[in-house]
């Protein structure tokens, strides 16, 4: 029980490096804080002087005492305002830096992390948890320190004013502190549980809204709402447990703290009646006692905020402590002049989530500069895994991969990927303009280059028909575009990138026959003079390849041209026959008929 809170509060140490660049403001905030605390304590002596000297010394003495009180109040207002501005500024600035650090770290993690991570939970940490730490820096810490200093100072002044009455309060003080410690530990545990339930709820909402079309298509809105309501209730129950615990803490502190003050006032009142202390001293004592009690109550409440922030720091630290599975070596090798030669040497890949089922096994393939390779085979054969390895989204479990004679694990991943261009099966479209989406391939491209890439990808016509052309803003994930239009945007990106090695993962799978013909022509021009590796289901892509690599269960089972593999029989011919007869597999019967007739004509 003694180590958990320490470990949790130690998590707040991640804030120290973020505060370091702003040390002048931190020092100024501390100075303002100490000055405000000192002025608050000075008010007690001002009250004592006002009552004992001002009331008894006539109008002149009263005026002077009132002026002193006015000066103290004005100075307190200025220092408190300064402290508030400085700590609020620090809270905003450090929260922004922490948010950026967390985002930078998450975007540097490999796809293996996102195989199990829930995006909604990551977003909850990025927003809600960082928000708690912002509140801690911008309010809770400074207020808590100020109240703690004020409370300690008030107790010292109590001792100086009346040692007898201060001793009575000192006897009760441990009874006030014990609930603070007990409930503080409980607060941390309950706060982390409540924040995790909020993360669960955010993940569920993200998943539901991301698949809203499927939910509505299968009329599952009521079920989705019921699941969200159940998750929301779980979050409320967790939050209410925390609220109840904090309520008990506040109850205990107020009852014990102000009970001690009441008892001390009773004793002090008898001393005034009997002449042992003056009315001004009792007034000052009451002021300091109330100040100490209110400081204790505030600190007890802020302690809960600190525990919540510590739980948030725990959750952020859990992610920040995850090392990137893919990272640049300490001394990356420079890339040689671009040729586009790719070599896989006895590569085996086991995904972290499926360690017992290798996606690739003893995979060896050499692709010469300028060669067009097509990877074909049934679903699950490992075709896309080949592209993922070359992009270094994962590292091989065994074997090695070389680009232009350099092992890719010895390269900076960013430098490696700068020579690769990808057109995925499911292109990602961002909530930005069409021009910005295409410019993802090369951010410094001019408008003319963007337009040329779109023209080459057979996308210029539909873009011109949009209300604002290339400036048209696209919805989340490109919902305003058809599947074929999104595919052509992705192809335009690859064309704009002008890579040494082009990776096509079902690049034309979402296109109609007319668009596919236009895009295939564009891709044919793009592939000229550069290496291309295509994961293909449509035979229109396979027919053009210099070499077709047939894969099954993570291994290469056959290699050759389209005509040679048809003549050889085996898996390729069986898949082609299935495609021809019922349209299943990786193409369409009309395309197969056209190509086989073309093949016979060529022969």
PDB file of N, CA, C and O in Angstrom, residues 374-441:
ATOM      1  N   UNK A 374       4.934  -9.158 -60.397  1.00  0.00           N
ATOM      2  CA  UNK A 374       3.576  -9.280 -59.888  1.00  0.00           C
ATOM      3  C   UNK A 374       3.524 -10.431 -58.892  1.00  0.00           C
ATOM      4  O   UNK A 374       4.044 -11.520 -59.156  1.00  0.00           O
ATOM      5  N   UNK A 375       2.948 -10.185 -57.728  1.00  0.00           N
ATOM      6  CA  UNK A 375       2.751 -11.217 -56.715  1.00  0.00           C
ATOM      7  C   UNK A 375       1.284 -11.630 -56.737  1.00  0.00           C
ATOM      8  O   UNK A 375       0.388 -10.797 -56.555  1.00  0.00           O
ATOM      9  N   UNK A 376       1.026 -12.902 -56.979  1.00  0.00           N
ATOM     10  CA  UNK A 376      -0.350 -13.388 -57.050  1.00  0.00           C
ATOM     11  C   UNK A 376      -0.492 -14.615 -56.158  1.00  0.00           C
ATOM     12  O   UNK A 376       0.490 -15.239 -55.760  1.00  0.00           O
ATOM     13  N   UNK A 377      -1.731 -14.944 -55.851  1.00  0.00           N
ATOM     14  CA  UNK A 377      -1.998 -16.104 -55.021  1.00  0.00           C
ATOM     15  C   UNK A 377      -3.289 -15.900 -54.248  1.00  0.00           C
ATOM     16  O   UNK A 377      -3.872 -14.812 -54.263  1.00  0.00           O
ATOM     17  N   UNK A 378      -3.744 -16.918 -53.572  1.00  0.00           N
ATOM     18  CA  UNK A 378      -4.992 -16.799 -52.817  1.00  0.00           C
ATOM     19  C   UNK A 378      -4.838 -15.848 -51.636  1.00  0.00           C
ATOM     20  O   UNK A 378      -3.729 -15.482 -51.248  1.00  0.00           O
ATOM     21  N   UNK A 379      -5.963 -15.459 -51.042  1.00  0.00           N
ATOM     22  CA  UNK A 379      -5.931 -14.587 -49.872  1.00  0.00           C
ATOM     23  C   UNK A 379      -5.160 -15.277 -48.745  1.00  0.00           C
ATOM     24  O   UNK A 379      -5.294 -16.467 -48.518  1.00  0.00           O
ATOM     25  N   UNK A 380      -4.329 -14.478 -48.051  1.00  0.00           N
ATOM     26  CA  UNK A 380      -3.536 -15.026 -46.969  1.00  0.00           C
ATOM     27  C   UNK A 380      -2.239 -15.656 -47.405  1.00  0.00           C
ATOM     28  O   UNK A 380      -1.540 -16.262 -46.587  1.00  0.00           O
ATOM     29  N   UNK A 381      -1.886 -15.510 -48.679  1.00  0.00           N
ATOM     30  CA  UNK A 381      -0.659 -16.122 -49.182  1.00  0.00           C
ATOM     31  C   UNK A 381       0.588 -15.372 -48.733  1.00  0.00           C
ATOM     32  O   UNK A 381       1.692 -15.904 -48.802  1.00  0.00           O
ATOM     33  N   UNK A 382       0.422 -14.087 -48.281  1.00  0.00           N
ATOM     34  CA  UNK A 382       1.567 -13.312 -47.824  1.00  0.00           C
ATOM     35  C   UNK A 382       1.992 -12.226 -48.781  1.00  0.00           C
ATOM     36  O   UNK A 382       3.060 -11.633 -48.604  1.00  0.00           O
ATOM     37  N   UNK A 383       1.167 -11.935 -49.770  1.00  0.00           N
ATOM     38  CA  UNK A 383       1.558 -10.964 -50.798  1.00  0.00           C
ATOM     39  C   UNK A 383       1.764  -9.562 -50.215  1.00  0.00           C
ATOM     40  O   UNK A 383       2.801  -8.927 -50.426  1.00  0.00           O
ATOM     41  N   UNK A 384       0.775  -9.087 -49.475  1.00  0.00           N
ATOM     42  CA  UNK A 384       0.885  -7.746 -48.899  1.00  0.00           C
ATOM     43  C   UNK A 384       1.989  -7.679 -47.855  1.00  0.00           C
ATOM     44  O   UNK A 384       2.608  -6.628 -47.650  1.00  0.00           O
ATOM     45  N   UNK A 385       2.281  -8.797 -47.204  1.00  0.00           N
ATOM     46  CA  UNK A 385       3.361  -8.824 -46.211  1.00  0.00           C
ATOM     47  C   UNK A 385       4.701  -8.494 -46.858  1.00  0.00           C
ATOM     48  O   UNK A 385       5.577  -7.900 -46.217  1.00  0.00           O
ATOM     49  N   UNK A 386       4.882  -8.874 -48.098  1.00  0.00           N
ATOM     50  CA  UNK A 386       6.123  -8.562 -48.816  1.00  0.00           C
ATOM     51  C   UNK A 386       6.294  -7.046 -48.912  1.00  0.00           C
ATOM     52  O   UNK A 386       7.384  -6.506 -48.650  1.00  0.00           O
ATOM     53  N   UNK A 387       5.201  -6.345 -49.253  1.00  0.00           N
ATOM     54  CA  UNK A 387       5.275  -4.886 -49.354  1.00  0.00           C
ATOM     55  C   UNK A 387       5.503  -4.253 -47.982  1.00  0.00           C
ATOM     56  O   UNK A 387       6.265  -3.294 -47.850  1.00  0.00           O
ATOM     57  N   UNK A 388       4.830  -4.789 -46.952  1.00  0.00           N
ATOM     58  CA  UNK A 388       4.985  -4.242 -45.609  1.00  0.00           C
ATOM     59  C   UNK A 388       6.427  -4.368 -45.119  1.00  0.00           C
ATOM     60  O   UNK A 388       6.946  -3.475 -44.443  1.00  0.00           O
ATOM     61  N   UNK A 389       7.081  -5.472 -45.447  1.00  0.00           N
ATOM     62  CA  UNK A 389       8.473  -5.651 -45.058  1.00  0.00           C
ATOM     63  C   UNK A 389       9.382  -4.679 -45.794  1.00  0.00           C
ATOM     64  O   UNK A 389      10.310  -4.106 -45.211  1.00  0.00           O
ATOM     65  N   UNK A 390       9.130  -4.505 -47.085  1.00  0.00           N
ATOM     66  CA  UNK A 390       9.978  -3.603 -47.863  1.00  0.00           C
ATOM     67  C   UNK A 390       9.819  -2.163 -47.374  1.00  0.00           C
ATOM     68  O   UNK A 390      10.798  -1.405 -47.323  1.00  0.00           O
ATOM     69  N   UNK A 391       8.619  -1.776 -46.980  1.00  0.00           N
ATOM     70  CA  UNK A 391       8.394  -0.450 -46.414  1.00  0.00           C
ATOM     71  C   UNK A 391       8.920  -0.346 -44.985  1.00  0.00           C
ATOM     72  O   UNK A 391       8.885   0.711 -44.389  1.00  0.00           O
ATOM     73  N   UNK A 392       9.324  -1.467 -44.443  1.00  0.00           N
ATOM     74  CA  UNK A 392       9.800  -1.601 -43.076  1.00  0.00           C
ATOM     75  C   UNK A 392       8.752  -1.166 -42.058  1.00  0.00           C
ATOM     76  O   UNK A 392       9.053  -0.492 -41.069  1.00  0.00           O
ATOM     77  N   UNK A 393       7.514  -1.575 -42.304  1.00  0.00           N
ATOM     78  CA  UNK A 393       6.498  -1.488 -41.276  1.00  0.00           C
ATOM     79  C   UNK A 393       6.748  -2.568 -40.227  1.00  0.00           C
ATOM     80  O   UNK A 393       6.342  -2.428 -39.074  1.00  0.00           O
ATOM     81  N   UNK A 394       7.393  -3.636 -40.644  1.00  0.00           N
ATOM     82  CA  UNK A 394       7.815  -4.720 -39.757  1.00  0.00           C
ATOM     83  C   UNK A 394       9.236  -5.108 -40.162  1.00  0.00           C
ATOM     84  O   UNK A 394       9.674  -4.822 -41.277  1.00  0.00           O
ATOM     85  N   UNK A 395       9.935  -5.751 -39.248  1.00  0.00           N
ATOM     86  CA  UNK A 395      11.236  -6.325 -39.557  1.00  0.00           C
ATOM     87  C   UNK A 395      11.102  -7.836 -39.648  1.00  0.00           C
ATOM     88  O   UNK A 395      10.295  -8.434 -38.923  1.00  0.00           O
ATOM     89  N   UNK A 396      11.869  -8.469 -40.516  1.00  0.00           N
ATOM     90  CA  UNK A 396      11.763  -9.924 -40.649  1.00  0.00           C
ATOM     91  C   UNK A 396      12.157 -10.639 -39.359  1.00  0.00           C
ATOM     92  O   UNK A 396      13.028 -10.185 -38.617  1.00  0.00           O
ATOM     93  N   UNK A 397      11.516 -11.773 -39.114  1.00  0.00           N
ATOM     94  CA  UNK A 397      11.910 -12.619 -37.990  1.00  0.00           C
ATOM     95  C   UNK A 397      13.221 -13.330 -38.308  1.00  0.00           C
ATOM     96  O   UNK A 397      13.985 -13.694 -37.403  1.00  0.00           O
ATOM     97  N   UNK A 398      13.488 -13.540 -39.581  1.00  0.00           N
ATOM     98  CA  UNK A 398      14.733 -14.155 -40.042  1.00  0.00           C
ATOM     99  C   UNK A 398      14.990 -13.681 -41.460  1.00  0.00           C
ATOM    100  O   UNK A 398      14.083 -13.256 -42.171  1.00  0.00           O
ATOM    101  N   UNK A 399      16.248 -13.759 -41.886  1.00  0.00           N
ATOM    102  CA  UNK A 399      16.601 -13.324 -43.231  1.00  0.00           C
ATOM    103  C   UNK A 399      16.852 -11.822 -43.291  1.00  0.00           C
ATOM    104  O   UNK A 399      16.863 -11.129 -42.265  1.00  0.00           O
ATOM    105  N   UNK A 400      17.053 -11.310 -44.488  1.00  0.00           N
ATOM    106  CA  UNK A 400      17.297  -9.882 -44.650  1.00  0.00           C
ATOM    107  C   UNK A 400      16.784  -9.404 -45.995  1.00  0.00           C
ATOM    108  O   UNK A 400      16.548 -10.195 -46.921  1.00  0.00           O
ATOM    109  N   UNK A 401      16.610  -8.064 -46.077  1.00  0.00           N
ATOM    110  CA  UNK A 401      16.107  -7.412 -47.285  1.00  0.00           C
ATOM    111  C   UNK A 401      17.089  -6.320 -47.655  1.00  0.00           C
ATOM    112  O   UNK A 401      17.552  -5.567 -46.788  1.00  0.00           O
ATOM    113  N   UNK A 402      17.410  -6.223 -48.938  1.00  0.00           N
ATOM    114  CA  UNK A 402      18.362  -5.225 -49.411  1.00  0.00           C
ATOM    115  C   UNK A 402      17.713  -4.338 -50.462  1.00  0.00           C
ATOM    116  O   UNK A 402      16.946  -4.816 -51.311  1.00  0.00           O
ATOM    117  N   UNK A 403      18.027  -3.048 -50.397  1.00  0.00           N
ATOM    118  CA  UNK A 403      17.644  -2.092 -51.427  1.00  0.00           C
ATOM    119  C   UNK A 403      18.913  -1.484 -52.000  1.00  0.00           C
ATOM    120  O   UNK A 403      19.700  -0.875 -51.264  1.00  0.00           O
ATOM    121  N   UNK A 404      19.117  -1.720 -53.268  1.00  0.00           N
ATOM    122  CA  UNK A 404      20.331  -1.227 -53.941  1.00  0.00           C
ATOM    123  C   UNK A 404      21.593  -1.646 -53.206  1.00  0.00           C
ATOM    124  O   UNK A 404      22.542  -0.877 -53.022  1.00  0.00           O
ATOM    125  N   UNK A 405      21.588  -2.894 -52.719  1.00  0.00           N
ATOM    126  CA  UNK A 405      22.759  -3.481 -52.097  1.00  0.00           C
ATOM    127  C   UNK A 405      22.941  -3.177 -50.625  1.00  0.00           C
ATOM    128  O   UNK A 405      23.900  -3.662 -50.011  1.00  0.00           O
ATOM    129  N   UNK A 406      22.052  -2.397 -50.007  1.00  0.00           N
ATOM    130  CA  UNK A 406      22.170  -2.045 -48.592  1.00  0.00           C
ATOM    131  C   UNK A 406      21.025  -2.701 -47.824  1.00  0.00           C
ATOM    132  O   UNK A 406      19.862  -2.593 -48.220  1.00  0.00           O
ATOM    133  N   UNK A 407      21.365  -3.371 -46.727  1.00  0.00           N
ATOM    134  CA  UNK A 407      20.320  -3.971 -45.897  1.00  0.00           C
ATOM    135  C   UNK A 407      19.449  -2.860 -45.314  1.00  0.00           C
ATOM    136  O   UNK A 407      19.962  -1.895 -44.732  1.00  0.00           O
ATOM    137  N   UNK A 408      18.146  -2.991 -45.453  1.00  0.00           N
ATOM    138  CA  UNK A 408      17.264  -1.866 -45.121  1.00  0.00           C
ATOM    139  C   UNK A 408      17.229  -1.581 -43.622  1.00  0.00           C
ATOM    140  O   UNK A 408      16.900  -0.457 -43.222  1.00  0.00           O
ATOM    141  N   UNK A 409      17.565  -2.543 -42.771  1.00  0.00           N
ATOM    142  CA  UNK A 409      17.594  -2.270 -41.330  1.00  0.00           C
ATOM    143  C   UNK A 409      18.758  -1.360 -40.956  1.00  0.00           C
ATOM    144  O   UNK A 409      18.791  -0.840 -39.845  1.00  0.00           O
ATOM    145  N   UNK A 410      19.707  -1.162 -41.867  1.00  0.00           N
ATOM    146  CA  UNK A 410      20.841  -0.272 -41.606  1.00  0.00           C
ATOM    147  C   UNK A 410      20.598   1.128 -42.168  1.00  0.00           C
ATOM    148  O   UNK A 410      21.469   1.989 -42.111  1.00  0.00           O
ATOM    149  N   UNK A 411      19.385   1.347 -42.708  1.00  0.00           N
ATOM    150  CA  UNK A 411      19.006   2.643 -43.253  1.00  0.00           C
ATOM    151  C   UNK A 411      18.050   3.340 -42.302  1.00  0.00           C
ATOM    152  O   UNK A 411      17.333   2.706 -41.535  1.00  0.00           O
ATOM    153  N   UNK A 412      18.017   4.669 -42.385  1.00  0.00           N
ATOM    154  CA  UNK A 412      16.964   5.421 -41.711  1.00  0.00           C
ATOM    155  C   UNK A 412      15.646   5.085 -42.412  1.00  0.00           C
ATOM    156  O   UNK A 412      15.550   5.187 -43.640  1.00  0.00           O
ATOM    157  N   UNK A 413      14.614   4.665 -41.659  1.00  0.00           N
ATOM    158  CA  UNK A 413      13.349   4.303 -42.317  1.00  0.00           C
ATOM    159  C   UNK A 413      12.783   5.409 -43.198  1.00  0.00           C
ATOM    160  O   UNK A 413      12.196   5.133 -44.252  1.00  0.00           O
ATOM    161  N   UNK A 414      12.957   6.664 -42.802  1.00  0.00           N
ATOM    162  CA  UNK A 414      12.444   7.764 -43.617  1.00  0.00           C
ATOM    163  C   UNK A 414      13.182   7.844 -44.943  1.00  0.00           C
ATOM    164  O   UNK A 414      12.576   8.088 -45.997  1.00  0.00           O
ATOM    165  N   UNK A 415      14.504   7.638 -44.904  1.00  0.00           N
ATOM    166  CA  UNK A 415      15.274   7.646 -46.144  1.00  0.00           C
ATOM    167  C   UNK A 415      14.874   6.475 -47.036  1.00  0.00           C
ATOM    168  O   UNK A 415      14.743   6.612 -48.259  1.00  0.00           O
ATOM    169  N   UNK A 416      14.674   5.306 -46.416  1.00  0.00           N
ATOM    170  CA  UNK A 416      14.237   4.135 -47.173  1.00  0.00           C
ATOM    171  C   UNK A 416      12.920   4.405 -47.875  1.00  0.00           C
ATOM    172  O   UNK A 416      12.773   4.177 -49.090  1.00  0.00           O
ATOM    173  N   UNK A 417      11.945   4.911 -47.113  1.00  0.00           N
ATOM    174  CA  UNK A 417      10.600   5.103 -47.673  1.00  0.00           C
ATOM    175  C   UNK A 417      10.548   6.227 -48.684  1.00  0.00           C
ATOM    176  O   UNK A 417       9.623   6.291 -49.494  1.00  0.00           O
ATOM    177  N   UNK A 418      11.559   7.120 -48.654  1.00  0.00           N
ATOM    178  CA  UNK A 418      11.576   8.196 -49.644  1.00  0.00           C
ATOM    179  C   UNK A 418      11.805   7.668 -51.052  1.00  0.00           C
ATOM    180  O   UNK A 418      11.520   8.363 -52.025  1.00  0.00           O
ATOM    181  N   UNK A 419      12.336   6.452 -51.164  1.00  0.00           N
ATOM    182  CA  UNK A 419      12.575   5.855 -52.483  1.00  0.00           C
ATOM    183  C   UNK A 419      11.461   4.918 -52.912  1.00  0.00           C
ATOM    184  O   UNK A 419      11.547   4.302 -53.959  1.00  0.00           O
ATOM    185  N   UNK A 420      10.412   4.818 -52.076  1.00  0.00           N
ATOM    186  CA  UNK A 420       9.326   3.909 -52.364  1.00  0.00           C
ATOM    187  C   UNK A 420       8.035   4.697 -52.542  1.00  0.00           C
ATOM    188  O   UNK A 420       7.798   5.688 -51.865  1.00  0.00           O
ATOM    189  N   UNK A 421       7.208   4.227 -53.452  1.00  0.00           N
ATOM    190  CA  UNK A 421       5.885   4.814 -53.644  1.00  0.00           C
ATOM    191  C   UNK A 421       4.832   3.738 -53.499  1.00  0.00           C
ATOM    192  O   UNK A 421       4.957   2.667 -54.091  1.00  0.00           O
ATOM    193  N   UNK A 422       3.796   4.001 -52.707  1.00  0.00           N
ATOM    194  CA  UNK A 422       2.795   2.986 -52.394  1.00  0.00           C
ATOM    195  C   UNK A 422       1.418   3.425 -52.858  1.00  0.00           C
ATOM    196  O   UNK A 422       0.990   4.551 -52.592  1.00  0.00           O
ATOM    197  N   UNK A 423       0.726   2.507 -53.508  1.00  0.00           N
ATOM    198  CA  UNK A 423      -0.700   2.671 -53.796  1.00  0.00           C
ATOM    199  C   UNK A 423      -1.402   1.504 -53.121  1.00  0.00           C
ATOM    200  O   UNK A 423      -1.367   0.379 -53.612  1.00  0.00           O
ATOM    201  N   UNK A 424      -2.032   1.723 -51.951  1.00  0.00           N
ATOM    202  CA  UNK A 424      -2.613   0.608 -51.206  1.00  0.00           C
ATOM    203  C   UNK A 424      -3.965   0.191 -51.763  1.00  0.00           C
ATOM    204  O   UNK A 424      -4.588   0.897 -52.555  1.00  0.00           O
ATOM    205  N   UNK A 425      -4.416  -0.957 -51.286  1.00  0.00           N
ATOM    206  CA  UNK A 425      -5.717  -1.463 -51.700  1.00  0.00           C
ATOM    207  C   UNK A 425      -6.842  -0.575 -51.178  1.00  0.00           C
ATOM    208  O   UNK A 425      -7.829  -0.342 -51.876  1.00  0.00           O
ATOM    209  N   UNK A 426      -6.685  -0.082 -49.970  1.00  0.00           N
ATOM    210  CA  UNK A 426      -7.671   0.809 -49.370  1.00  0.00           C
ATOM    211  C   UNK A 426      -6.993   2.149 -49.091  1.00  0.00           C
ATOM    212  O   UNK A 426      -6.457   2.373 -48.003  1.00  0.00           O
ATOM    213  N   UNK A 427      -6.986   3.060 -50.053  1.00  0.00           N
ATOM    214  CA  UNK A 427      -6.261   4.317 -49.878  1.00  0.00           C
ATOM    215  C   UNK A 427      -6.845   5.155 -48.745  1.00  0.00           C
ATOM    216  O   UNK A 427      -8.051   5.166 -48.507  1.00  0.00           O
ATOM    217  N   UNK A 428      -5.964   5.853 -48.037  1.00  0.00           N
ATOM    218  CA  UNK A 428      -6.368   6.727 -46.938  1.00  0.00           C
ATOM    219  C   UNK A 428      -6.513   8.142 -47.479  1.00  0.00           C
ATOM    220  O   UNK A 428      -5.589   8.683 -48.083  1.00  0.00           O
ATOM    221  N   UNK A 429      -7.685   8.715 -47.261  1.00  0.00           N
ATOM    222  CA  UNK A 429      -7.949  10.090 -47.663  1.00  0.00           C
ATOM    223  C   UNK A 429      -8.149  10.912 -46.404  1.00  0.00           C
ATOM    224  O   UNK A 429      -8.884  10.531 -45.504  1.00  0.00           O
ATOM    225  N   UNK A 430      -7.482  12.064 -46.340  1.00  0.00           N
ATOM    226  CA  UNK A 430      -7.542  12.907 -45.156  1.00  0.00           C
ATOM    227  C   UNK A 430      -8.559  14.032 -45.342  1.00  0.00           C
ATOM    228  O   UNK A 430      -8.928  14.379 -46.473  1.00  0.00           O
ATOM    229  N   UNK A 431      -8.995  14.607 -44.218  1.00  0.00           N
ATOM    230  CA  UNK A 431      -9.945  15.727 -44.258  1.00  0.00           C
ATOM    231  C   UNK A 431      -9.189  16.995 -44.652  1.00  0.00           C
ATOM    232  O   UNK A 431      -8.885  17.844 -43.805  1.00  0.00           O
ATOM    233  N   UNK A 432      -8.902  17.099 -45.905  1.00  0.00           N
ATOM    234  CA  UNK A 432      -8.182  18.247 -46.449  1.00  0.00           C
ATOM    235  C   UNK A 432      -8.622  18.402 -47.905  1.00  0.00           C
ATOM    236  O   UNK A 432      -9.498  17.676 -48.384  1.00  0.00           O
ATOM    237  N   UNK A 433      -8.030  19.348 -48.604  1.00  0.00           N
ATOM    238  CA  UNK A 433      -8.392  19.541 -50.000  1.00  0.00           C
ATOM    239  C   UNK A 433      -7.824  18.415 -50.854  1.00  0.00           C
ATOM    240  O   UNK A 433      -6.930  17.675 -50.429  1.00  0.00           O
ATOM    241  N   UNK A 434      -8.347  18.296 -52.061  1.00  0.00           N
ATOM    242  CA  UNK A 434      -7.830  17.283 -52.976  1.00  0.00           C
ATOM    243  C   UNK A 434      -6.363  17.546 -53.279  1.00  0.00           C
ATOM    244  O   UNK A 434      -5.545  16.616 -53.315  1.00  0.00           O
ATOM    245  N   UNK A 435      -6.014  18.811 -53.471  1.00  0.00           N
ATOM    246  CA  UNK A 435      -4.612  19.136 -53.767  1.00  0.00           C
ATOM    247  C   UNK A 435      -3.705  18.699 -52.630  1.00  0.00           C
ATOM    248  O   UNK A 435      -2.628  18.120 -52.854  1.00  0.00           O
ATOM    249  N   UNK A 436      -4.120  18.942 -51.380  1.00  0.00           N
ATOM    250  CA  UNK A 436      -3.293  18.551 -50.238  1.00  0.00           C
ATOM    251  C   UNK A 436      -3.218  17.037 -50.111  1.00  0.00           C
ATOM    252  O   UNK A 436      -2.190  16.494 -49.700  1.00  0.00           O
ATOM    253  N   UNK A 437      -4.271  16.346 -50.447  1.00  0.00           N
ATOM    254  CA  UNK A 437      -4.247  14.885 -50.402  1.00  0.00           C
ATOM    255  C   UNK A 437      -3.282  14.317 -51.436  1.00  0.00           C
ATOM    256  O   UNK A 437      -2.548  13.372 -51.159  1.00  0.00           O
ATOM    257  N   UNK A 438      -3.265  14.891 -52.610  1.00  0.00           N
ATOM    258  CA  UNK A 438      -2.316  14.438 -53.640  1.00  0.00           C
ATOM    259  C   UNK A 438      -0.893  14.833 -53.244  1.00  0.00           C
ATOM    260  O   UNK A 438       0.057  14.062 -53.408  1.00  0.00           O
ATOM    261  N   UNK A 439      -0.760  16.026 -52.667  1.00  0.00           N
ATOM    262  CA  UNK A 439       0.566  16.545 -52.291  1.00  0.00           C
ATOM    263  C   UNK A 439       1.202  15.740 -51.155  1.00  0.00           C
ATOM    264  O   UNK A 439       2.376  15.943 -50.838  1.00  0.00           O
ATOM    265  N   UNK A 440       0.469  14.798 -50.579  1.00  0.00           N
ATOM    266  CA  UNK A 440       1.057  13.905 -49.585  1.00  0.00           C
ATOM    267  C   UNK A 440       2.243  13.155 -50.189  1.00  0.00           C
ATOM    268  O   UNK A 440       3.185  12.802 -49.493  1.00  0.00           O
ATOM    269  N   UNK A 441       2.199  12.909 -51.491  1.00  0.00           N
ATOM    270  CA  UNK A 441       3.294  12.227 -52.157  1.00  0.00           C
ATOM    271  C   UNK A 441       4.567  13.049 -52.192  1.00  0.00           C
ATOM    272  O   UNK A 441       5.669  12.500 -52.117  1.00  0.00           O
TER     273      UNK A 441
END
